[in-house]
Coordinates of C-alpha atoms in Angstrom, one line a residue:
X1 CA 17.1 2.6 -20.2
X2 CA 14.2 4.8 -18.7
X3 CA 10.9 3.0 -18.5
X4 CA 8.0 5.3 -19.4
X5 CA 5.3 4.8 -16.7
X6 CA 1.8 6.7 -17.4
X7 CA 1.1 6.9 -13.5
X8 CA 2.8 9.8 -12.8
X9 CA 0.9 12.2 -15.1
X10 CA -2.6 10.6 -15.4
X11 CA -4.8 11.8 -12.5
X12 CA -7.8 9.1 -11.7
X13 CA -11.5 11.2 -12.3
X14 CA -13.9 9.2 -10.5
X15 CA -17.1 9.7 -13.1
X16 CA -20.2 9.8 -11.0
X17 CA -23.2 7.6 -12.1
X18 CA -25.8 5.2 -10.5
X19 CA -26.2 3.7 -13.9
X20 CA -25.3 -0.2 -14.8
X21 CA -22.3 -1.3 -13.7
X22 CA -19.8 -4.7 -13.8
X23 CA -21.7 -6.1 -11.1
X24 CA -24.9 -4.8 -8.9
X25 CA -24.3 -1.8 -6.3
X26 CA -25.0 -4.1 -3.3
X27 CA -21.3 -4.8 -3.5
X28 CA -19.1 -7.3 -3.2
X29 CA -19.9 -8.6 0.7
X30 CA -17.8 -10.5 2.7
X31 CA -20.9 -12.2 3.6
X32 CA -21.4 -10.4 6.6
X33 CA -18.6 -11.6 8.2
X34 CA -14.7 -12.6 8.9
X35 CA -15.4 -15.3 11.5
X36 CA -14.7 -18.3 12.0
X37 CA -16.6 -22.0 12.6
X38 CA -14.8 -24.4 15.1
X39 CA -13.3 -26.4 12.3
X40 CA -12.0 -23.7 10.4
X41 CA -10.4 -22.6 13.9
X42 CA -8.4 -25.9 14.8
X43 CA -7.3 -25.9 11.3
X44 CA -6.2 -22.1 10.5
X45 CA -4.4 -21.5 13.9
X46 CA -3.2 -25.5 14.6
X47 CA -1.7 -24.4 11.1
X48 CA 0.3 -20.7 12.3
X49 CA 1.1 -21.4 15.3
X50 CA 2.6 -25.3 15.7
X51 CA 5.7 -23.8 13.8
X52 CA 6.5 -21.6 16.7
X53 CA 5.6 -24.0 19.7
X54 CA 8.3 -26.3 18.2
X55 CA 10.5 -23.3 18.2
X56 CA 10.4 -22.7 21.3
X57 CA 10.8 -26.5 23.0
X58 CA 13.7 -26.6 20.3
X59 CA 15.0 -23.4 22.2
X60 CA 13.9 -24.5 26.0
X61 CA 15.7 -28.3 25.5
X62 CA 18.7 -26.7 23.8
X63 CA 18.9 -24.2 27.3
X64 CA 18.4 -27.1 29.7
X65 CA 21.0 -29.2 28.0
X66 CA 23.5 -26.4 28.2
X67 CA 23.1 -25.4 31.2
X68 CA 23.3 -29.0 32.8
X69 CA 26.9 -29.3 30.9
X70 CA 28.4 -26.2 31.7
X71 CA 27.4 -26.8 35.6
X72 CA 28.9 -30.1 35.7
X73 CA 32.9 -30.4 36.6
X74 CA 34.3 -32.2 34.3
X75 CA 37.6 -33.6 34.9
X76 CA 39.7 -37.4 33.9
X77 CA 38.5 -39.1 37.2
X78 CA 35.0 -37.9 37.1
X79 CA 34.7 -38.9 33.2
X80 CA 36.1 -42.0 34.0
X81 CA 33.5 -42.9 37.1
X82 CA 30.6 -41.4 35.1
X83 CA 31.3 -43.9 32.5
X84 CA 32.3 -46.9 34.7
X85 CA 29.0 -45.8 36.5
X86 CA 26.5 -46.4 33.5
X87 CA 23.7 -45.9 36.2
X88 CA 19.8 -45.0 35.5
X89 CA 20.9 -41.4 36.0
X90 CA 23.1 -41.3 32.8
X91 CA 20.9 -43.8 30.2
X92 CA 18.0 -41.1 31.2
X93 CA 20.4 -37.7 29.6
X94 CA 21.3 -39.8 27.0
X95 CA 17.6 -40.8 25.6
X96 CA 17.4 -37.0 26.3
X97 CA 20.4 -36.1 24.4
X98 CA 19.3 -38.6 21.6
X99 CA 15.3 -37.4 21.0
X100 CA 16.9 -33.7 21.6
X101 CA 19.4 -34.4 18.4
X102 CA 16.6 -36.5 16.3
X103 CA 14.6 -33.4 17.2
X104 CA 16.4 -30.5 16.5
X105 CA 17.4 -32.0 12.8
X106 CA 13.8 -33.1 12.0
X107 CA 12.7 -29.8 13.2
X108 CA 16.2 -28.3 10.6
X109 CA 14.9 -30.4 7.8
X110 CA 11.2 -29.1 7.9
X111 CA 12.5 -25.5 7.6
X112 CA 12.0 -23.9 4.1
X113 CA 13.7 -21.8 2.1
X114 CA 12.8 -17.9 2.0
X115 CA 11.4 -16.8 -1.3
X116 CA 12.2 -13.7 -2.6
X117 CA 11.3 -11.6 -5.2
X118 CA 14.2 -10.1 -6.8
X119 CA 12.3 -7.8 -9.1
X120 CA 8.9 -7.6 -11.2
X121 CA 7.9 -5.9 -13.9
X122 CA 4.5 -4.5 -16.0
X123 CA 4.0 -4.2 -20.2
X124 CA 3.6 -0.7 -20.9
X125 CA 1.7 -1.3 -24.9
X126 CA 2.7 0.9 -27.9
X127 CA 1.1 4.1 -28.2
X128 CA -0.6 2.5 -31.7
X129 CA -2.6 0.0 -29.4
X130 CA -4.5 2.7 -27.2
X131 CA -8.1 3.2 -27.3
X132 CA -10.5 5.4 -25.9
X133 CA -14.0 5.0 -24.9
X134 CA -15.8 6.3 -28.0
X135 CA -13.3 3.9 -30.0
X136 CA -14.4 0.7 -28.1
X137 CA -18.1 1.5 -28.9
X138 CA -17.4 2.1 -32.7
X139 CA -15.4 -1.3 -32.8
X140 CA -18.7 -2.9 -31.4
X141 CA -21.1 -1.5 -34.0
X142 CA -18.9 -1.9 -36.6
X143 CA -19.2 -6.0 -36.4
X144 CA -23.0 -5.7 -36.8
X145 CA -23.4 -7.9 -34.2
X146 CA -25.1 -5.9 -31.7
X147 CA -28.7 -5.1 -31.3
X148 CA -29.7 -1.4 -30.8
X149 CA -30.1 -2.0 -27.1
X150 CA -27.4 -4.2 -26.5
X151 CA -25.3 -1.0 -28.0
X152 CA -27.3 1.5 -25.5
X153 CA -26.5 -1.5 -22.7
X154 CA -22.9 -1.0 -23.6
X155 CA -22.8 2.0 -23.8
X156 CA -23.7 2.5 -20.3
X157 CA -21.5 0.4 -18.6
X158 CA -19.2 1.8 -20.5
X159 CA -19.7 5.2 -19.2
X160 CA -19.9 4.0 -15.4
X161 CA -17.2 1.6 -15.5
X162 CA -14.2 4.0 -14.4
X163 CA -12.0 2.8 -16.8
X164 CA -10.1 5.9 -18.7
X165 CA -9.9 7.0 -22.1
X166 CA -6.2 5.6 -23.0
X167 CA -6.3 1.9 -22.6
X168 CA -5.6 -0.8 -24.4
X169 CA -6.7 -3.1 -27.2
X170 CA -4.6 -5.3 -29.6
X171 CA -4.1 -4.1 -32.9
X172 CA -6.1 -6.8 -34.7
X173 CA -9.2 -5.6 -33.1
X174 CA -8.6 -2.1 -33.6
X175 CA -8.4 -2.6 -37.4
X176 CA -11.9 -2.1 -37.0
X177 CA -11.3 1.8 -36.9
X178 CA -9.6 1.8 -40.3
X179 CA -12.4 0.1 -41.7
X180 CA -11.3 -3.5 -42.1
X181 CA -12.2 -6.9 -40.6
X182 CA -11.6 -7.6 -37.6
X183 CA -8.4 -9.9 -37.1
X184 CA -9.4 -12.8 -33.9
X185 CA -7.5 -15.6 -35.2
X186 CA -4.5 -17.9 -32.9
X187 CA -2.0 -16.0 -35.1
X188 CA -2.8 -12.5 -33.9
X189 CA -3.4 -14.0 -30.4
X190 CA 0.2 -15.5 -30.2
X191 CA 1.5 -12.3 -31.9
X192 CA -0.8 -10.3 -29.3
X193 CA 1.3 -12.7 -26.6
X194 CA 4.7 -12.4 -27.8
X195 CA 4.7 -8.8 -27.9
X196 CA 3.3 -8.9 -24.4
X197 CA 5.8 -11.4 -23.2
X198 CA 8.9 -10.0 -24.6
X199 CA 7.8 -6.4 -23.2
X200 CA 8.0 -7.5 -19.0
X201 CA 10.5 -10.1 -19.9
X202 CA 12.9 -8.5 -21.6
X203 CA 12.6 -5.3 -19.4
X204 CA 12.9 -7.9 -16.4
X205 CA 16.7 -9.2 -18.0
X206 CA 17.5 -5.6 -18.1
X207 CA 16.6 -4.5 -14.9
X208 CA 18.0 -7.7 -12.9
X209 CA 21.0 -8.5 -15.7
X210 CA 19.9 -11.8 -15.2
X211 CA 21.0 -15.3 -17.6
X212 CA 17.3 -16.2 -18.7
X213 CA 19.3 -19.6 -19.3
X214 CA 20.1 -20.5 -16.0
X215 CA 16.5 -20.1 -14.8
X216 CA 15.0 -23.3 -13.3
X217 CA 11.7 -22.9 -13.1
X218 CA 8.7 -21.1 -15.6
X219 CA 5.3 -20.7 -14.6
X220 CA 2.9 -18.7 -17.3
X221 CA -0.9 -18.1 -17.0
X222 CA -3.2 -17.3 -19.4
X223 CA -7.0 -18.3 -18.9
X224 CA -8.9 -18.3 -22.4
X225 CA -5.5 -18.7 -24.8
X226 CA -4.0 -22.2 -24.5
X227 CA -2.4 -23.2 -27.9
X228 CA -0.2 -26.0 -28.3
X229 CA 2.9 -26.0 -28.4
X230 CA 2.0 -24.0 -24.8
X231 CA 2.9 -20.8 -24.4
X232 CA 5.6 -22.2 -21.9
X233 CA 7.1 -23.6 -25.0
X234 CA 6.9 -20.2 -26.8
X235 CA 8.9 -18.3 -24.0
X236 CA 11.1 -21.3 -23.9
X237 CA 11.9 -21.5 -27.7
X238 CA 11.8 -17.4 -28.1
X239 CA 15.1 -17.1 -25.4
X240 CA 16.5 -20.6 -25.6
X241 CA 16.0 -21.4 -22.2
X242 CA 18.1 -25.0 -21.0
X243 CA 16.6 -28.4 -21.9
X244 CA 16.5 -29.3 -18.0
X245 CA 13.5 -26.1 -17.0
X246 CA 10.8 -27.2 -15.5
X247 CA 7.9 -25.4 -17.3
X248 CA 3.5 -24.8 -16.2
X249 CA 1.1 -23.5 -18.4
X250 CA -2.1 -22.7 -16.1
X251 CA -5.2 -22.1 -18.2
X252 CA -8.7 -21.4 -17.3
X253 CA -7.8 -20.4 -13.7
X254 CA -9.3 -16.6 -13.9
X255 CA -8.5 -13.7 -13.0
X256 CA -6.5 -14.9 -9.9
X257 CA -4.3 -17.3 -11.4
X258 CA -1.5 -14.4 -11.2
X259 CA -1.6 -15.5 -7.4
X260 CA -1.9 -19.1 -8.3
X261 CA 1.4 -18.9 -10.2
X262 CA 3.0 -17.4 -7.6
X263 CA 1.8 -20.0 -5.1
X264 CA 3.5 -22.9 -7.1
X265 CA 6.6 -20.5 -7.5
X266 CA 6.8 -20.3 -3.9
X267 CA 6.2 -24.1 -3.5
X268 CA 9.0 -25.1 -5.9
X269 CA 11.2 -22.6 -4.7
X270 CA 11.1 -23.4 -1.0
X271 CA 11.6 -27.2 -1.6
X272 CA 14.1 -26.6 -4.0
X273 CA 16.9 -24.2 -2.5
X274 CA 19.0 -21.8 -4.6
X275 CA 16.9 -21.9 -7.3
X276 CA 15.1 -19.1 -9.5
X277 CA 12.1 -18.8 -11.1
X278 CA 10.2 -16.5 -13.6
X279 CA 6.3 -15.7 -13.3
X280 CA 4.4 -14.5 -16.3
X281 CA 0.6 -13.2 -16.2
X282 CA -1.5 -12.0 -18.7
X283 CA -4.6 -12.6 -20.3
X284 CA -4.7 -12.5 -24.7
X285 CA -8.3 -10.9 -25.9
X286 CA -7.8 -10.9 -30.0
X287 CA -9.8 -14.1 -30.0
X288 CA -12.0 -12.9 -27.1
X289 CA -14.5 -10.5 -27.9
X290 CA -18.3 -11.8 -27.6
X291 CA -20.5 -11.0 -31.0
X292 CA -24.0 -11.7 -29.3
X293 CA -26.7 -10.0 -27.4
X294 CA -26.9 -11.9 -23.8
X295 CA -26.3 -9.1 -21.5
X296 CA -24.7 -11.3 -19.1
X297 CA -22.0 -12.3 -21.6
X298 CA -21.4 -8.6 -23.0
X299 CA -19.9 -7.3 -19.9
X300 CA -16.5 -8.9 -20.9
X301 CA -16.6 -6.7 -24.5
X302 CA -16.3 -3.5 -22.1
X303 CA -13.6 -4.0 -19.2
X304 CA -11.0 -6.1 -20.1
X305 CA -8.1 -4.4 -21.5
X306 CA -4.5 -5.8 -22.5
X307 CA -1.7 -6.0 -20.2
X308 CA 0.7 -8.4 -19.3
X309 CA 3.8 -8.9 -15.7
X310 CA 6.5 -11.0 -15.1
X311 CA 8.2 -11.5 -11.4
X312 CA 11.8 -13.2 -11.1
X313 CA 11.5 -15.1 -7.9
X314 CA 14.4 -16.8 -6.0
X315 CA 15.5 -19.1 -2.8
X316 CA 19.0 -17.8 -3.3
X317 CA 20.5 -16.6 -0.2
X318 CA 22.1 -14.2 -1.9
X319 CA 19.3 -12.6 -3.6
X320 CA 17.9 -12.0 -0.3
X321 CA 20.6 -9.2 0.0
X322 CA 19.4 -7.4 -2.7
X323 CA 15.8 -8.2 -3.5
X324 CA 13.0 -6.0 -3.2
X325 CA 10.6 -8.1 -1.4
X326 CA 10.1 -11.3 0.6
X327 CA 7.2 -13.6 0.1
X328 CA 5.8 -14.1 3.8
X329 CA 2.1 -15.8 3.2
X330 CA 0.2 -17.1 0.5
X331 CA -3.5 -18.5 0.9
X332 CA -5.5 -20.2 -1.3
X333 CA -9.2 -21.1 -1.2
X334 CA -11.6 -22.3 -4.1
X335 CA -15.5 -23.2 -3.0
X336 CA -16.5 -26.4 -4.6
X337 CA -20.6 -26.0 -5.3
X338 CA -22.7 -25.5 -8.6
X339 CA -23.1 -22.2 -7.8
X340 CA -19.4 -21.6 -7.4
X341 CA -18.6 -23.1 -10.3
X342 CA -21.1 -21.5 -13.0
X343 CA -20.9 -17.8 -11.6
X344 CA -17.9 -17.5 -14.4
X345 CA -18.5 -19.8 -17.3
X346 CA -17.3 -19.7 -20.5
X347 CA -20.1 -21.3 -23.2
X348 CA -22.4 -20.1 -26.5
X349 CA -25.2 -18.5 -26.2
X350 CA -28.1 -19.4 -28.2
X351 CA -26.6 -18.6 -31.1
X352 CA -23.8 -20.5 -30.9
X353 CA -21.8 -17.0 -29.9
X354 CA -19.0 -17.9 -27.4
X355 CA -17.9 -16.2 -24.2
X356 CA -17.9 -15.6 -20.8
X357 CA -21.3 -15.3 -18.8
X358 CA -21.2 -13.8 -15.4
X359 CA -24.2 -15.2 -13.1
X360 CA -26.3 -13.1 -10.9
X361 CA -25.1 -14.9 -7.8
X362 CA -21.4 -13.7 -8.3
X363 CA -21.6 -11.3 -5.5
X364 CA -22.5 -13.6 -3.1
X365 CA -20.1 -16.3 -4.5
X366 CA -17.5 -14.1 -4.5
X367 CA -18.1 -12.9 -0.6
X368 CA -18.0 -15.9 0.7
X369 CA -14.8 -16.9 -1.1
X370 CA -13.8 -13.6 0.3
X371 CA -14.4 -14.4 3.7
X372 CA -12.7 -17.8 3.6
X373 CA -9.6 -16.4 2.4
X374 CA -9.5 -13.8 4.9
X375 CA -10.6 -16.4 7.8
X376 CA -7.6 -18.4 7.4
X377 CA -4.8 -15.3 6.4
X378 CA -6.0 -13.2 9.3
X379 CA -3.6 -15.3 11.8
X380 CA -0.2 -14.6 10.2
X381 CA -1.0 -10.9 9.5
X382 CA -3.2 -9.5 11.9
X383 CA -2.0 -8.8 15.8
X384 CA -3.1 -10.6 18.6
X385 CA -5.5 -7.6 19.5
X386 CA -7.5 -8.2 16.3
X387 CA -7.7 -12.2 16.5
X388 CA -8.8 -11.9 20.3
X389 CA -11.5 -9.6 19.0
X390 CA -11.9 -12.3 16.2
X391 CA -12.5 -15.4 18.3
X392 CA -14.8 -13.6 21.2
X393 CA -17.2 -12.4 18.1
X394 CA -16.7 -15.9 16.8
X395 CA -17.8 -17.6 20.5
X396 CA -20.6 -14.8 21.0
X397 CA -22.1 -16.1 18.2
X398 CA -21.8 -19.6 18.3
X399 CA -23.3 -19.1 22.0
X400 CA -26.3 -17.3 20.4
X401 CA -27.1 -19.5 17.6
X402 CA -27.2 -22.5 20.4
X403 CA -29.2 -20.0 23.2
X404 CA -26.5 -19.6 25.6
X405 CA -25.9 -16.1 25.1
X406 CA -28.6 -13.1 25.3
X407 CA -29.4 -11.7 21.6
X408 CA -28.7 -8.4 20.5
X409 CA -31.9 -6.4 21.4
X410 CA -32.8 -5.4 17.9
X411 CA -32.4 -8.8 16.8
X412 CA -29.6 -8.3 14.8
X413 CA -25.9 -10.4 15.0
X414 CA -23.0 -8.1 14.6
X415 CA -20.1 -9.4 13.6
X416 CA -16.5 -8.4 13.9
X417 CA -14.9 -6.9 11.2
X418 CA -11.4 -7.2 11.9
X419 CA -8.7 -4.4 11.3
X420 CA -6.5 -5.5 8.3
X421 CA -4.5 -2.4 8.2
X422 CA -3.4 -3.5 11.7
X423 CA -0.9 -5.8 10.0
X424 CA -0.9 -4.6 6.6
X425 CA 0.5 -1.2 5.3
X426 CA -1.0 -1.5 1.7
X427 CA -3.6 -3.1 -0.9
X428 CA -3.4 -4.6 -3.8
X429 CA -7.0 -5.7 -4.8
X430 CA -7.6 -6.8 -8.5
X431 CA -8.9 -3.9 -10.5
X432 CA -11.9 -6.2 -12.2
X433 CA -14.3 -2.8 -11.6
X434 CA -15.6 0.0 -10.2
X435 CA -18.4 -1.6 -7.5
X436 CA -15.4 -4.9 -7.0
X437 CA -13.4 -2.4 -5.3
X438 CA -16.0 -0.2 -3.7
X439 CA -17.1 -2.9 -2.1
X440 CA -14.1 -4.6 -0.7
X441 CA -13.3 -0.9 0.5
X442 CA -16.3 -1.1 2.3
X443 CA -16.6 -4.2 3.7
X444 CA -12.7 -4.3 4.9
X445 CA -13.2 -0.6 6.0
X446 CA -10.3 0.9 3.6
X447 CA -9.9 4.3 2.5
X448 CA -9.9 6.1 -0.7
X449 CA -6.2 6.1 0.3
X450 CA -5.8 2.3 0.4
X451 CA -8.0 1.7 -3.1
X452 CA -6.2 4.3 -5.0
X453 CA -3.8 2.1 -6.3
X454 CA -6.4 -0.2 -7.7
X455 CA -9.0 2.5 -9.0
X456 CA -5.8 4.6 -10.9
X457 CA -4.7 0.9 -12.5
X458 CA -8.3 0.6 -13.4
X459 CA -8.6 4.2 -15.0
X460 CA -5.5 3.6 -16.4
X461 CA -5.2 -0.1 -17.9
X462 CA -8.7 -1.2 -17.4
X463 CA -8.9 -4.5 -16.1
X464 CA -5.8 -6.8 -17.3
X465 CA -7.4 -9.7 -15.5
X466 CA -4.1 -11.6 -13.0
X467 CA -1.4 -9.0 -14.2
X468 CA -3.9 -6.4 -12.1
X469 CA -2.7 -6.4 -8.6
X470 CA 0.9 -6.4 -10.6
X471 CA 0.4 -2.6 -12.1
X472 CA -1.1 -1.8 -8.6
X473 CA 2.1 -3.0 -6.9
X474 CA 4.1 -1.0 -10.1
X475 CA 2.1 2.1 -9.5
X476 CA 2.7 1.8 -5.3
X477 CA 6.3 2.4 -6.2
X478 CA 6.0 4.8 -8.4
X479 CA 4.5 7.4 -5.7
X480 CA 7.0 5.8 -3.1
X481 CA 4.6 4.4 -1.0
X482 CA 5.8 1.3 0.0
X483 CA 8.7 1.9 2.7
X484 CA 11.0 -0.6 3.9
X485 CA 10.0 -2.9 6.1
X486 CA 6.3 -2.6 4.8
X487 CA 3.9 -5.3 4.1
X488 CA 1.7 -5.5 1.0
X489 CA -1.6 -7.5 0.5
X490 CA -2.0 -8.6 -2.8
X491 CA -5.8 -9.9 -3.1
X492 CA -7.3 -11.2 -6.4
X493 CA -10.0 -14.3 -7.2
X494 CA -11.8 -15.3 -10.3
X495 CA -13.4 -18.2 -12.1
X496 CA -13.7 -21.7 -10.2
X497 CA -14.4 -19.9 -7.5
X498 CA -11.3 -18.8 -6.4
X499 CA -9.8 -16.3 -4.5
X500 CA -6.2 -16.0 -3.6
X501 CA -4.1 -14.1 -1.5
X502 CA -0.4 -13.1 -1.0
X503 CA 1.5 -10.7 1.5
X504 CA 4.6 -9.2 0.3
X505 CA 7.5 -7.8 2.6
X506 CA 9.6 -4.8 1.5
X507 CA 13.3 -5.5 1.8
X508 CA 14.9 -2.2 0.7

């Protein structure tokens, strides 16, 4: 069965404006820099490299040992006066032999289990769910909810925000356009879901011809839509998955809990060998629309759009024959701080109106959990080139701050930026707006080449919160971009603060 993808014929339009937009033009900054502190040294590369040091004494004692056998003649009357002779010589090789063994199978035991990912797949919504621009502002003053300027303050962002004119909202919003009341109840948010659900899941059963039964493990996320029984129940129930799965429901985790989920995939998956998993994303928005007139809480009525993925991941051995990717690295970093915390907050206004209220200090918030991330990936990814050009910017200025080194003559610290696409053939970087992705292009030095995938998901979908960098992955392969042997960066944070990471590795 042919899956209709809209990326082939739909041709991104940047539409130029200096008008409002998601968040300030200053961009998203990795705070200035991808260094790292002495601390955050010890532990990143104590952490990548001790796997390969162990390696290599595993490999160096293994060489020794043979070496000393095969050079030894071994015959009856030598065996039997080497073990009539129990000198010093022989108790030494055998504590050698011994801690060599107890080595070697402690070393064995620590050794995870690849993760793959057999295949993924994206919810493409009904052609009676699309919206366009003009549509989206006559659902808003049809609630006469909205002052006259927090309409013109909508309208604005709307017209800067680079999302296109076929998106998607659920049809018991859009019943609005026909005149009636609005439908935001739990019933058409766990119809919203279903239909969601059953789109990527069912198209993933297809595609792999895969028993759902015999899955082990079920991770769904879903921030602002946690009913009980949990939506891990409702998948469950819907396909009659077996009593012994082992089901999460993440909610209020953000825009980034995609990554999240596929973090405790990974975990479960590499401690448990042989087993499978299915990851769902998505984000329900029947119940979600805000009916007040904070401008920090309206931006949420203009970008966030429906949309929906679901990834079959496996430790099978044999799925690593034909899967399409292998999970390499994941990283995960979440700043702890008042600031941190309240930049995305869901609350009521004054009114008593709930939703979600961005703070002015997100773009610093969400640099700096930028930079951590980054920080402690950059080992695994980048080439020894980059990281020695890492840790000399790192030491020049930790000898400045302390007066050992000379300052720049214009007073300014420079700091190196390093090369990502040294170690990384592609980006996936969540679609949550125009200036999100301008300025992670900037700051990471991409080009319009490497944030096409995100702008054309954003023109296309809008912003599907965690499902995101999944379309942007979906629309990669639809322009056969991603070659094998190539290595995708999937980058995506939200609320908390978080902000995750994951690097993907093309199989076939």
């Amino acid at each position: 069965m042919a899956i209709e993808r809209p990326f082939k014929n739909e041709k991104f339009s940047a539409e130029k404006s200096t008008s409002v937009d998601v968040v300030p033009r200053s961009n998203i900054y990795l705070a200035n820099r991808l260094s790292l502190n002495v601390i955050d040294f010890y532990q990143v590369y104590v952490q990548c490299y001790v796997p390969y040091i162990l390696t290599a004494i595993v490999v160096l004692l293994s060489t020794k040992l043979a070496s000393d056998v095969s050079a030894s003649e071994v015959n009856w009357d030598s065996a039997v006066a080497y073990v009539s002779q129990l000198n010093y010589k022989f108790a030494v090789d055998g504590l050698a032999l011994v801690m060599l063994v107890a080595f070697l199978g402690s070393y064995l035991s620590s050794r995870k289990s690849p993760v793959y990912c057999v295949e993924f797949e994206t919810f493409t919504p009904p052609e009676s769910w699309k919206v366009t621009r003009d549509e989206i502002m006559q659902v808003m003053r049809s609630s006469n909810s909205f002052t006259e300027e927090s309409q013109d303050f909508l309208q604005r962002i709307m017209d800067t925000s680079a999302t296109g004119n076929a998106t998607h909202w659920p049809p018991g919003i859009l019943k609005a356009l026909k005149g009636q009341k609005q439908e935001e109840t739990m019933t058409s948010s766990r119809r919203e879901f279903m239909t969601v659900m059953a789109g990527c899941i069912d198209q993933l059963i297809e595609r792999t011809k895969i028993d759902i039964k015999n899955v082990d493990f079920l991770v769904v996320n879903c921030s602002l839509f946690s009913p009980t029984p949990s939506l891990c129940a409702m998948i469950s129930n819907h396909y009659g998955m077996k009593s012994s799965l082992q089901s999460f429901n993440l909610g209020g985790m953000g825009c980034s809990a995609g990554l999240i989920s596929v973090d405790l995939a990974k975990q479960l998956l590499e401690n448990n060998p042989g087993k499978t998993a299915i990851v769902f994303s998505t984000e329900t928005i029947s119940e979600q629309l805000y009916h007040g007139n904070e401008r920090s809480m309206l931006l949420q009525n203009t970008l966030f759009r429906v949309g929906g993925s679901a990834a079959l991941l496996s430790s099978k051995w044999k799925d690593g024959l034909t899967a399409k990717y292998k999970l390499l690295h994941t990283v995960r970093t979440q700043h702890s701080n008042d600031l941190a915390y309240n930049a995305v907050y869901q609350c009521e206004d004054k009114t008593g109106e709930q939703g979600i209220r961005l703070s002015k200090d997100i773009v610093s918030v969400a640099g700096k959990a930028m930079t951590t991330n980054l920080t402690s990936l950059g080992p695994y990814v980048l080439p020894v080139t980059e990281q020695v050009k890492v840790l000399y910017s790192m030491l020049m200025s930790f000898g400045r701050k302390r007066g050992w080194v000379r300052p720049s003559e214009n007073g300014a610290e420079k700091h190196y930026v390093p090369n990502f696409k040294a170690g990384v053939q592609h980006f996936c970087i969540h679609a949550g707006g125009r200036a999100v992705i301008e300025g992670i292009q900037k700051n990471l030095q991409l080009s319009d080449y490497d944030t096409e995938p995100s702008r054309e998901t954003l023109h296309n979908f809008g912003n599907t919160s965690s499902s995101s960098i999944w379309y942007e992955m979906r629309w990669l392969e639809d322009h056969d971009r991603i070659k094998r042997g190539d290595r995708t960066l999937q980058l995506a944070f939200g609320s908390g603060f978080k902000c995750n990471s994951a690097v993907w590795l093309r199989l076939r």
